[in-house]
Coordinates of C-alpha atoms in Angstrom, one line a residue:
Chain A
M1 CA 133.1 255.7 200.5
L2 CA 129.4 256.1 200.2
E3 CA 127.4 259.0 201.7
P4 CA 123.6 258.4 201.5
V5 CA 121.2 261.0 200.3
E6 CA 119.9 263.3 203.0
L7 CA 116.1 263.4 203.7
K8 CA 115.7 266.9 202.4
D9 CA 117.3 265.9 199.1
F10 CA 115.1 262.8 198.5
F11 CA 112.8 264.4 195.9
I12 CA 115.6 266.3 194.3
V13 CA 117.6 263.1 193.6
F14 CA 114.6 261.3 192.0
F15 CA 113.6 264.3 190.0
S16 CA 117.1 265.2 188.8
G17 CA 117.8 261.5 188.0
A18 CA 114.7 261.4 185.8
M19 CA 115.6 264.7 184.2
V20 CA 119.1 263.4 183.3
I21 CA 117.5 260.7 181.1
M22 CA 114.6 262.8 179.9
A23 CA 116.8 265.8 178.9
G24 CA 119.4 263.5 177.4
A25 CA 116.8 261.8 175.2
L26 CA 115.2 265.1 174.3
Y27 CA 118.6 266.5 173.3
A28 CA 119.3 263.4 171.1
L29 CA 115.8 263.5 169.5
L30 CA 115.8 267.2 168.8
F31 CA 119.4 267.0 167.4
A32 CA 118.3 264.1 165.0
W33 CA 115.1 265.8 164.1
S34 CA 116.8 269.2 163.4
R35 CA 119.2 267.5 161.0
L36 CA 116.6 265.3 159.5
Q37 CA 114.2 268.2 158.7
S38 CA 116.9 270.7 158.1
K39 CA 115.6 273.1 160.7
P40 CA 118.5 274.9 162.4
W41 CA 116.3 276.6 164.9
M42 CA 115.5 273.2 166.4
M43 CA 119.2 272.7 167.1
S44 CA 119.0 275.6 169.6
L45 CA 116.3 273.7 171.4
A46 CA 118.5 270.6 171.4
Y47 CA 121.4 272.4 173.1
L48 CA 118.9 274.0 175.5
S49 CA 118.0 270.4 176.4
Y50 CA 121.6 269.7 177.0
I51 CA 121.9 272.7 179.3
I52 CA 118.9 271.3 181.3
L53 CA 120.8 267.9 181.3
F54 CA 123.9 269.6 182.5
V55 CA 122.0 271.3 185.4
A56 CA 120.3 268.0 186.2
V57 CA 123.6 266.1 186.4
M58 CA 125.2 268.7 188.6
T59 CA 122.1 268.8 190.9
L60 CA 122.1 265.0 191.1
G61 CA 125.9 265.0 191.8
S62 CA 125.5 267.5 194.6
A63 CA 122.4 265.9 196.2
A64 CA 123.7 262.3 195.9
H65 CA 127.2 263.4 197.2
L66 CA 128.9 262.2 194.0
T67 CA 132.5 262.9 195.1
G68 CA 135.8 261.0 194.6
F69 CA 135.3 258.2 192.1
W70 CA 131.7 259.2 191.7
W71 CA 132.8 262.6 190.3
W72 CA 134.2 260.8 187.3
L73 CA 130.7 259.3 186.7
V74 CA 129.4 262.9 186.5
I75 CA 132.1 263.8 184.0
A76 CA 131.4 260.6 182.0
M77 CA 127.6 261.3 181.9
L78 CA 128.1 264.9 180.8
L79 CA 130.6 264.0 178.0
G80 CA 128.8 260.9 177.0
Y81 CA 125.5 262.6 176.6
L82 CA 127.1 265.5 174.7
L83 CA 128.8 263.3 172.2
A84 CA 126.3 260.4 171.9
P85 CA 123.7 262.2 169.7
H86 CA 126.5 263.2 167.2
G87 CA 127.6 259.6 167.1
I88 CA 124.1 258.2 166.8
W89 CA 123.4 260.7 163.9
K90 CA 126.5 259.8 162.1
L91 CA 125.5 256.1 162.4
C92 CA 122.0 256.8 161.2
V93 CA 123.4 258.6 158.1
A94 CA 126.0 256.0 157.4
T95 CA 123.6 253.1 157.7
H96 CA 121.0 254.8 155.5
A97 CA 123.5 255.8 152.9
V98 CA 122.9 252.8 150.6
K99 CA 122.2 253.1 146.9
Q100 CA 118.7 252.5 145.7
G101 CA 118.4 248.9 144.4
S102 CA 121.2 247.5 146.4
E103 CA 119.0 246.9 149.4
H104 CA 117.5 243.6 150.3
K105 CA 113.7 243.4 150.3
T106 CA 112.1 242.1 153.5
T107 CA 111.7 238.7 152.0
D108 CA 114.9 238.8 150.1
T109 CA 116.8 235.5 150.0
T110 CA 120.1 237.2 150.0
C111 CA 121.5 237.2 153.4
T112 CA 124.9 238.2 154.9
N113 CA 127.0 235.2 155.6
I114 CA 128.6 235.1 159.0
P115 CA 132.2 234.2 158.8
Chain B
M1 CA 91.6 230.0 163.5
S2 CA 92.9 228.4 160.3
T3 CA 96.7 227.9 160.1
V4 CA 96.6 225.8 157.0
Q5 CA 98.5 228.3 154.8
L6 CA 101.3 228.7 157.3
N7 CA 104.7 226.9 157.3
G8 CA 105.6 224.5 160.1
G9 CA 107.4 227.0 162.2
Q10 CA 104.5 229.5 162.0
Q11 CA 102.0 226.8 162.9
L12 CA 104.0 226.0 166.0
A13 CA 104.4 229.8 166.7
M14 CA 100.6 230.1 166.8
K15 CA 100.4 227.5 169.5
Y16 CA 102.9 229.4 171.5
Y17 CA 101.1 232.7 171.0
T18 CA 97.8 231.1 172.1
V19 CA 99.2 229.9 175.4
A20 CA 101.1 233.2 175.8
I21 CA 97.9 235.2 175.6
A22 CA 96.1 232.8 178.0
L23 CA 98.9 233.2 180.5
F24 CA 98.8 237.0 180.0
V25 CA 95.1 237.0 181.0
A26 CA 96.0 234.8 184.0
Q27 CA 98.8 237.2 184.9
I28 CA 96.4 240.1 185.0
L29 CA 93.7 238.1 186.9
F30 CA 96.2 237.1 189.6
G31 CA 97.6 240.6 189.7
L32 CA 94.1 242.0 190.4
L33 CA 93.7 239.4 193.3
S34 CA 97.1 240.4 194.7
G35 CA 96.3 244.1 194.5
M36 CA 93.0 243.5 196.2
Q37 CA 94.7 241.6 199.0
Y38 CA 96.9 244.7 199.7
L39 CA 93.8 246.7 200.3
I40 CA 91.7 244.0 202.0
P41 CA 94.2 241.7 203.8
G42 CA 91.5 239.2 204.7
F43 CA 90.4 238.7 201.1
L44 CA 90.7 235.0 200.2
Q45 CA 92.8 234.4 203.3
G46 CA 93.4 230.7 203.8
V47 CA 92.1 230.0 200.3
L48 CA 94.5 231.9 198.1
D49 CA 97.0 233.7 200.2
F50 CA 98.9 236.7 199.0
N51 CA 102.2 234.8 198.6
V52 CA 100.5 232.4 196.2
T53 CA 98.6 235.0 194.1
R54 CA 101.8 237.1 193.8
T55 CA 103.8 234.0 192.8
V56 CA 101.4 233.0 190.1
H57 CA 101.1 236.7 188.9
I58 CA 104.9 237.0 188.5
N59 CA 105.6 233.5 187.1
A60 CA 102.7 233.8 184.6
M61 CA 104.3 237.0 183.4
I62 CA 107.8 235.5 182.9
I63 CA 106.4 232.4 181.3
W64 CA 104.0 234.2 178.9
L65 CA 106.8 236.4 177.7
L66 CA 109.0 233.4 177.2
Y67 CA 106.2 231.8 175.2
G68 CA 105.9 235.0 173.2
F69 CA 109.6 235.2 172.5
I70 CA 109.8 231.5 171.5
G71 CA 106.7 231.8 169.3
S72 CA 108.1 234.9 167.6
V73 CA 111.4 233.1 166.8
Y74 CA 109.5 230.1 165.4
W75 CA 107.4 232.5 163.3
L76 CA 110.4 234.1 161.6
L77 CA 112.6 231.0 161.5
E78 CA 111.7 229.5 158.1
E79 CA 111.4 232.9 156.4
E80 CA 114.7 234.1 157.8
S81 CA 116.6 230.9 157.0
Q82 CA 114.9 230.3 153.7
T83 CA 114.5 226.6 154.5
K84 CA 112.1 224.2 156.3
I85 CA 112.5 224.0 160.0
V86 CA 114.7 221.2 161.3
G87 CA 113.2 218.9 164.0
L88 CA 109.6 220.2 163.9
K89 CA 108.2 217.1 165.5
L90 CA 110.7 217.6 168.4
G91 CA 109.7 221.2 168.6
N92 CA 106.0 220.3 168.9
F93 CA 106.9 217.7 171.6
A94 CA 108.8 220.4 173.5
F95 CA 105.8 222.8 173.2
W96 CA 103.4 220.2 174.8
L97 CA 106.0 219.2 177.4
F98 CA 106.5 222.8 178.4
T99 CA 102.8 223.5 178.5
V100 CA 101.9 220.4 180.5
A101 CA 104.8 221.3 183.0
V102 CA 103.4 224.9 183.3
V103 CA 99.9 223.7 184.0
I104 CA 101.1 221.1 186.6
V105 CA 103.3 223.7 188.3
V106 CA 100.5 226.3 188.5
V107 CA 98.0 223.7 189.8
V108 CA 100.5 222.6 192.5
F109 CA 101.1 226.2 193.5
L110 CA 97.4 226.6 194.0
V111 CA 96.7 223.2 195.7
V112 CA 99.8 222.9 197.9
Q113 CA 100.2 226.3 199.5
T114 CA 102.0 225.3 202.7
G115 CA 104.5 222.6 203.8
P116 CA 108.0 221.9 205.0
G117 CA 111.0 223.5 203.4
D118 CA 112.7 220.2 202.6
D119 CA 114.2 218.4 199.5
F120 CA 110.8 217.0 198.5
T121 CA 109.3 220.5 198.5
R122 CA 112.2 221.8 196.4
W123 CA 111.9 219.0 193.9
F124 CA 108.1 218.8 193.6
V125 CA 106.3 221.8 195.0
N126 CA 108.2 225.1 195.1
E127 CA 111.9 225.9 194.8
G128 CA 111.5 229.0 196.9
R129 CA 113.5 231.4 194.8
E130 CA 111.5 234.5 194.0
Y131 CA 110.4 234.7 190.3
I132 CA 111.8 231.2 189.5
E133 CA 109.7 229.2 192.0
A134 CA 109.2 226.3 189.6
P135 CA 110.2 223.1 191.4
R136 CA 113.4 221.3 190.3
W137 CA 111.6 218.7 188.1
A138 CA 110.0 221.5 186.1
D139 CA 113.4 223.3 185.9
I140 CA 114.9 220.3 184.2
G141 CA 111.9 220.1 181.9
I142 CA 112.3 223.8 181.0
V143 CA 116.0 223.2 180.2
I144 CA 115.1 220.3 178.0
C145 CA 112.5 222.4 176.1
V146 CA 114.9 225.3 175.7
L147 CA 117.6 222.9 174.4
I148 CA 115.2 221.5 171.8
F149 CA 114.2 225.1 170.9
F150 CA 117.9 226.0 170.5
Y151 CA 118.4 222.8 168.3
N152 CA 115.4 223.8 166.1
V153 CA 116.8 227.3 165.6
A154 CA 120.6 226.5 165.2
A155 CA 120.0 223.5 163.0
T156 CA 117.6 225.3 160.8
F157 CA 120.0 228.2 160.2
M158 CA 122.9 225.8 159.7
K159 CA 120.8 224.0 157.0
G160 CA 119.6 227.2 155.4
Q161 CA 121.1 230.7 155.3
W162 CA 122.6 232.8 158.1
S163 CA 121.9 236.5 158.4
G164 CA 123.0 239.2 160.8
I165 CA 119.7 238.8 162.7
S166 CA 119.9 235.0 162.9
G167 CA 123.6 235.1 164.0
V168 CA 122.9 237.4 166.9
L169 CA 119.7 235.5 167.8
T170 CA 121.4 232.1 167.9
L171 CA 124.3 233.3 170.1
D172 CA 121.8 235.0 172.4
L173 CA 119.9 231.7 172.8
V174 CA 123.1 230.1 174.1
A175 CA 123.2 232.6 176.9
L176 CA 119.4 232.5 177.4
A177 CA 119.6 228.7 178.0
G178 CA 122.9 228.6 179.8
I179 CA 122.2 231.4 182.4
Y180 CA 119.1 229.6 183.6
L181 CA 121.4 226.9 185.1
A182 CA 122.7 229.5 187.5
G183 CA 119.4 229.3 189.4
M184 CA 119.3 225.5 189.6
F185 CA 121.7 224.6 192.4
Y186 CA 121.2 224.7 196.1
T187 CA 123.4 226.6 198.5
T188 CA 122.9 227.2 202.3
N189 CA 124.5 230.8 202.2
I190 CA 121.8 233.4 201.4
S191 CA 124.4 235.8 199.9
V192 CA 125.8 233.2 197.6
D193 CA 122.3 232.1 196.7
Q194 CA 121.2 235.7 195.9
Y195 CA 124.5 236.2 193.9
W196 CA 123.7 233.4 191.5
W197 CA 119.9 234.0 191.5
W198 CA 120.6 237.5 190.1
W199 CA 122.5 235.9 187.2
V200 CA 119.2 234.4 186.1
I201 CA 117.0 237.4 186.8
H202 CA 119.2 240.3 185.8
L203 CA 121.2 238.7 183.0
W204 CA 118.1 237.3 181.5
V205 CA 116.1 240.5 181.7
E206 CA 118.7 243.2 181.1
A207 CA 121.0 241.4 178.7
T208 CA 119.7 238.3 176.9
W209 CA 116.0 239.4 176.7
E210 CA 116.9 242.9 175.6
V211 CA 119.1 241.4 172.8
L212 CA 116.3 239.0 171.9
V213 CA 113.8 241.8 171.6
G214 CA 116.4 243.8 169.6
C215 CA 116.4 240.9 167.1
L216 CA 112.5 240.9 167.0
M217 CA 112.4 244.7 166.7
A218 CA 114.8 244.6 163.8
W219 CA 112.7 242.0 162.0
G220 CA 109.5 243.8 163.0
L221 CA 110.8 247.1 161.4
M222 CA 111.5 245.2 158.2
K223 CA 108.1 243.7 158.1
T224 CA 106.0 246.7 159.0
L225 CA 108.0 249.7 157.7
G226 CA 110.0 248.0 155.0
V227 CA 113.3 249.2 156.5
S228 CA 116.2 247.6 154.7
R229 CA 118.0 244.6 156.1
K230 CA 121.3 246.3 156.0
I231 CA 120.0 249.2 158.2
V232 CA 118.3 247.0 160.9
T233 CA 121.3 244.6 161.0
T234 CA 123.8 247.4 161.5
W235 CA 121.7 248.9 164.3
L236 CA 121.2 245.5 165.9
Y237 CA 125.0 245.1 166.2
I238 CA 125.3 248.6 167.7
E239 CA 122.5 248.0 170.2
V240 CA 123.8 244.6 171.1
A241 CA 127.2 246.0 171.8
L242 CA 125.7 248.8 173.9
M243 CA 123.4 246.4 175.7
F244 CA 126.0 243.9 176.7
G245 CA 128.6 246.6 177.3
S246 CA 126.4 248.2 180.0
G247 CA 123.9 245.5 180.9
I248 CA 126.3 242.7 182.0
L249 CA 128.1 244.7 184.7
G250 CA 125.0 246.6 185.4
L251 CA 124.2 243.5 187.4
G252 CA 126.1 245.2 190.2
H253 CA 123.1 247.3 191.1
H254 CA 121.5 244.1 192.5
Y255 CA 124.7 243.3 194.5
F256 CA 124.6 246.5 196.6
W257 CA 123.0 245.1 199.7
I258 CA 123.2 241.3 199.6
G259 CA 126.6 240.9 201.4
T260 CA 128.9 241.1 198.3
P261 CA 132.2 243.1 198.4
E262 CA 132.0 246.9 198.4
Y263 CA 133.5 247.3 194.9
W264 CA 130.1 246.3 193.5
L265 CA 128.8 249.7 194.6
T266 CA 131.2 251.3 192.2
I267 CA 130.9 248.8 189.4
G268 CA 127.1 248.7 189.7
G269 CA 126.6 252.4 190.0
F270 CA 128.8 253.2 187.0
F271 CA 127.5 250.6 184.5
S272 CA 123.9 251.2 185.6
A273 CA 124.4 254.9 184.6
L274 CA 125.4 253.6 181.2
E275 CA 122.4 251.3 180.8
P276 CA 120.0 254.0 179.4
I277 CA 122.3 254.9 176.5
P278 CA 121.2 252.0 174.2
L279 CA 117.6 252.9 175.0
V280 CA 118.2 256.5 173.9
A281 CA 119.9 255.2 170.8
M282 CA 116.9 252.9 170.0
V283 CA 114.4 255.8 170.4
V284 CA 116.4 258.1 168.1
H285 CA 116.8 255.3 165.5
A286 CA 113.1 254.5 165.6
V287 CA 112.2 258.2 165.2
Y288 CA 114.7 258.5 162.4
D289 CA 113.4 255.6 160.4
S290 CA 109.8 256.6 161.1
G291 CA 110.6 260.1 159.8
V292 CA 112.3 258.7 156.7
K293 CA 109.4 256.4 156.0
H294 CA 106.8 259.1 156.8
M295 CA 105.2 256.7 159.3
K296 CA 103.9 254.6 156.4
A297 CA 103.3 251.1 157.6
N298 CA 101.3 248.1 156.3
N299 CA 100.3 246.9 159.7
N300 CA 99.1 249.8 162.0
P301 CA 98.5 247.9 165.2
A302 CA 101.9 246.2 165.0
F303 CA 103.6 249.5 164.2
A304 CA 101.8 251.2 167.0
W305 CA 102.9 248.5 169.5
L306 CA 106.5 248.7 168.1
I307 CA 106.5 252.5 168.8
A308 CA 105.0 251.7 172.3
H309 CA 107.9 249.3 172.8
A310 CA 110.6 251.9 171.9
F311 CA 109.2 254.5 174.3
G312 CA 108.0 252.0 176.9
N313 CA 111.5 250.5 177.1
F314 CA 113.0 253.9 177.3
F315 CA 110.7 255.2 180.1
G316 CA 110.3 251.9 182.0
A317 CA 113.8 250.6 181.9
G318 CA 115.7 253.9 181.4
V319 CA 114.0 256.7 183.3
W320 CA 112.3 254.6 186.0
G321 CA 115.5 252.6 186.4
F322 CA 118.0 255.4 186.6
M323 CA 116.0 257.3 189.1
H324 CA 116.9 254.8 191.8
T325 CA 119.9 252.9 190.5
L326 CA 122.7 254.8 192.2
P327 CA 123.6 253.2 195.6
Q328 CA 123.3 256.5 197.4
I329 CA 119.5 256.4 196.8
N330 CA 119.0 252.7 196.2
L331 CA 119.9 252.2 199.8
Y332 CA 116.4 253.5 200.6
T333 CA 114.4 252.3 197.6
H334 CA 115.3 248.7 197.0
G335 CA 112.6 246.3 197.7
T336 CA 109.9 248.9 198.1
Q337 CA 107.0 249.7 195.8
W338 CA 109.5 251.8 193.9
S339 CA 111.0 248.6 192.6
A340 CA 107.4 247.3 191.8
S341 CA 106.7 250.5 189.9
H342 CA 109.9 250.1 187.8
G343 CA 109.1 246.4 187.3
H344 CA 105.6 247.0 186.0
L345 CA 106.6 249.7 183.5
A346 CA 109.8 248.1 182.4
F347 CA 108.4 244.6 181.8
F348 CA 105.3 245.9 180.0
G349 CA 107.2 248.6 178.0
A350 CA 110.2 246.5 177.0
Y351 CA 108.7 243.1 176.5
A352 CA 104.9 242.8 176.5
T353 CA 104.6 245.5 173.8
I354 CA 107.0 243.7 171.4
V355 CA 105.3 240.3 171.8
I356 CA 101.9 241.9 171.1
A357 CA 103.5 243.6 168.0
M358 CA 104.8 240.3 166.8
I359 CA 101.4 238.6 167.3
Y360 CA 99.8 241.3 165.1
I361 CA 102.5 240.7 162.5
A362 CA 101.7 237.0 162.6
L363 CA 97.9 237.6 162.4
R364 CA 98.2 239.6 159.2
E365 CA 99.5 236.5 157.5
V366 CA 97.2 234.2 159.3
R367 CA 94.2 236.2 158.0
G368 CA 95.5 236.1 154.4
Q369 CA 98.0 238.9 154.1
Q370 CA 95.4 241.6 154.7
S371 CA 96.4 245.2 155.2
F372 CA 95.9 246.1 158.9
G373 CA 95.5 249.8 158.0
A374 CA 92.8 252.4 157.9
D375 CA 90.7 250.0 155.7
L376 CA 89.7 247.7 158.6
P377 CA 85.9 247.4 158.6
D378 CA 85.5 248.8 162.1
G379 CA 88.2 251.4 161.7
G380 CA 90.4 249.4 164.1
W381 CA 88.7 250.8 167.2
K382 CA 89.3 247.6 169.2
W383 CA 93.1 247.6 168.8
K384 CA 93.3 251.3 169.3
W385 CA 91.3 251.1 172.6
A386 CA 93.2 248.1 173.7
L387 CA 96.5 249.9 173.1
G388 CA 95.3 253.0 174.9
L389 CA 93.7 251.2 177.9
L390 CA 96.7 248.8 178.4
N391 CA 99.2 251.6 178.2
L392 CA 97.1 254.0 180.4
G393 CA 96.5 251.2 182.9
V394 CA 100.2 250.2 183.2
V395 CA 101.4 253.8 183.3
G396 CA 98.8 254.6 185.9
M397 CA 99.7 251.6 188.0
S398 CA 103.4 252.6 187.8
I399 CA 102.8 256.2 188.9
A400 CA 100.5 255.0 191.8
L401 CA 103.2 252.5 192.9
L402 CA 105.8 255.2 192.5
I403 CA 103.9 257.4 195.0
S404 CA 103.6 254.5 197.5
G405 CA 107.2 253.6 197.0
Y406 CA 108.4 257.2 197.6
E407 CA 106.5 257.3 200.8
Q408 CA 107.9 253.9 201.8
S409 CA 111.5 254.9 201.1
F410 CA 111.1 258.1 203.0
I411 CA 109.1 256.9 206.1
E412 CA 110.0 253.3 206.4
R413 CA 113.7 253.4 205.3
A414 CA 115.0 256.9 205.8
V415 CA 113.0 258.1 208.9
G416 CA 112.1 254.7 210.4
G417 CA 115.5 253.1 209.8
S418 CA 114.1 249.9 208.2
T419 CA 112.6 248.8 211.6
W420 CA 109.3 246.9 212.0
L421 CA 107.8 250.0 213.5
G422 CA 109.0 252.0 210.4
Y423 CA 107.5 249.3 208.1
F424 CA 104.1 249.4 209.7
T425 CA 104.1 253.2 210.0
A426 CA 104.7 253.4 206.3
Q427 CA 102.1 250.7 205.4
I428 CA 99.2 252.6 207.0
H429 CA 100.3 256.1 205.8
P430 CA 97.6 257.7 203.7
W431 CA 100.0 258.3 200.8
F432 CA 100.8 254.5 200.7
V433 CA 97.2 253.4 201.0
Q434 CA 95.9 255.9 198.4
G435 CA 98.7 254.8 196.0
M436 CA 97.5 251.2 196.4
W437 CA 93.9 252.1 195.7
W438 CA 94.9 254.0 192.6
R439 CA 97.0 251.0 191.6
M440 CA 93.8 248.9 191.9
V441 CA 91.8 251.3 189.7
F442 CA 94.4 251.3 187.0
G443 CA 94.7 247.5 187.4
F444 CA 91.0 247.3 186.3
V445 CA 91.8 249.7 183.4
T446 CA 94.5 247.3 182.3
A447 CA 92.1 244.3 182.7
F448 CA 89.6 246.1 180.3
G449 CA 92.5 246.6 177.9
I450 CA 93.4 242.9 177.9
I451 CA 89.7 241.9 177.3
L452 CA 89.6 244.2 174.2
L453 CA 93.0 243.0 173.1
V454 CA 91.9 239.3 173.2
W455 CA 88.7 240.3 171.3
D456 CA 90.7 242.1 168.7
L457 CA 93.2 239.3 168.2
L458 CA 90.4 236.8 167.7
T459 CA 88.6 239.0 165.1
I460 CA 90.9 241.5 163.4
G461 CA 91.0 241.1 159.6
K462 CA 88.5 238.3 159.5
H463 CA 85.9 240.3 157.6
N464 CA 87.8 242.6 155.2
K465 CA 88.9 241.6 151.7
P466 CA 92.6 240.9 151.1
S467 CA 94.3 244.1 150.1
A468 CA 97.8 243.7 151.3
E469 CA 99.9 246.8 150.6
V470 CA 103.6 245.8 150.1
I471 CA 106.0 248.3 151.7
S472 CA 109.3 247.8 150.0
P473 CA 112.6 249.2 151.2
T474 CA 113.0 251.0 147.8
Q475 CA 110.4 253.5 149.0
T476 CA 112.9 254.9 151.4
A477 CA 113.2 258.6 151.0
S478 CA 116.6 259.8 150.2
V479 CA 118.4 261.4 153.1

C-alpha cells in the first residue's frame, strides 16, 4: 500500500514538493497578472510555470512511489492546478463586475440579509 | 492610551489587544529560553526546565492569538452590526475571568513543575496534553468565556444587522467553541486520546482559525484598501468552501502514525494535497485587488501586514506544509524539527500577521482617524523595521529548523531507524547543532523586532495632525 521514500530521493521529494506549490502559485499569479495588465507575453511565462509544475509533480510522483490510488492524486494535482487559475480569474472578474455606485461603502449600513 | 471616543466593543477590544501583545512578548521570551536550552542543556536546569519553558512558549502563542482574534471581533462588532453590543458587562467580566485564569495557569506552570500524574494534577496543575496543557478548571473557565463571547457576537448581530461576514463569523464561532470540548475528556488509550486531541489542534488551526482570519482579512481589505463589501464577501464564501472542503479531512495527515486505521493514509494524503489551493486563491485575489487599487491604502502598516499575511500563510502553511504532508515522506519527518519549522512559519505567517494588522487598523481610530501613510512624522521607520525584523527573524528560524529537521529525518529516522542511538547520533550531528545555533541568532532578530513593534504600537500616530484619507470603493479602477 505504502512504499516509503528511498534515502537517495529524500531531497528530491522535499524540493519537488515545494516546487509543486511554488510553480502552481507562480502560474496562477502570472496568469492573473497577464490578464489584468493585458500583457500576452506574460501568459507564456505562466504556462512555462505550469510546465515546471508538471515536471515537479511527475518527479514527486516517481520519487514518492505514487502508484495505484496515489496515481490519481498526481492526475488530480495536474488537472486541478491547470484549471484553477482559469476559475480564480473568472471569479475575480465576476466579483469585480459591479456597476459604479451600487457598491457598499466600508461603513455602509446596507448589509446582505442572511436568509 | 485614551479610548474615550471608542464604542463599547472597541474599548473591550483594546483590553484584549493589550494582553495579546504582552503574551506575544512572553511567547518570544520563553522561546529564547527554550532555544538556549537546546544549545546549553544545563541552562536553568532545575529552575526552569525545558518542558516548562516550551509549554509556556507554545501556550502563550495559542492564547495571545486567541486574545487577538477575540479582540478583533469585538473591534468590528458594533460597526458591522450597526448596533450597540449586547451584554457588554458580561463581556468585560469574561475578559477579566479569562485573564485571571491565564495568569494563574502560567504561575502554576512555573511554580509546580513536577508532581504525580493523578486526578488532582489534571484538575489543578497540568492536563498533560501538548499545546492544551491548561488544567481542567481553566478549561471550564475558557469554555465559559468563549460562550459569553459567542453570546455577545450572536446576540449583537441578531439585534442589529446581519452581513455575509457576520454570518460566516458567527457559524465559525460555534465550531471554535464546540471543538475545544474534544480535548476535555480523559481516556486511558493513547491512540483514542490523540485522535480527539487532534480535533482541537488541527480543526482549530486548519479549519476554524483559517475561516476566522478569512473574515478578518475580508474586513481588513475593506478598511485599508476600500475594497467593496460584495467582493470580499463573495471571496470569503469561496475561501470558506475551499478551506472546509480541504481542511476538515486534511486532519488525516495527523492520523498517519497514531494507531488509526490505514485508510487515513489515503484520506489524509489526498485532502492534504488540496489544502494549498485556497491559499493560492487568496494570494491571487490579494494581488488582483492590490493591482486594481494600485496599492493605494490609508493605513500602510496594516496593509503591509495584510500582504505579509497572504504570503506568510501561503509559504508557511502551503509550501512548508505540502513538502512533508504525504505519508511516504511524513513517515520520516513527523515530530522532528521539520514540524517545528513548519509550525513557526505557519503560525506567524497565517495568524500573528493578521492580528498585528488588525491592531494597526484599531490604532488608527484610537489615535483619532489619522492617516498611517507616508506623512508619519518619523517616516514610519519603526513599523517598517519591526515588519522587516520580525519577518526576517521568523523566516530565518524556519530555514534553520528546516536544515536541522532534514538532518534529523535522514539520520535519526531513515538511517538510524528511529532508535535511541539514531536519535542521539542526529542530536550531536554538526548540521543539527549549527541549525540550532542559527535558530537562536534569528530568535534574537525576532526579539528585536517585537521590541520595535511594541514601541511603534505605543507611539504611532500620536504626534501627527489628523489627516485621514478616506479610501472609498468607488475609486476602484474599471476592469
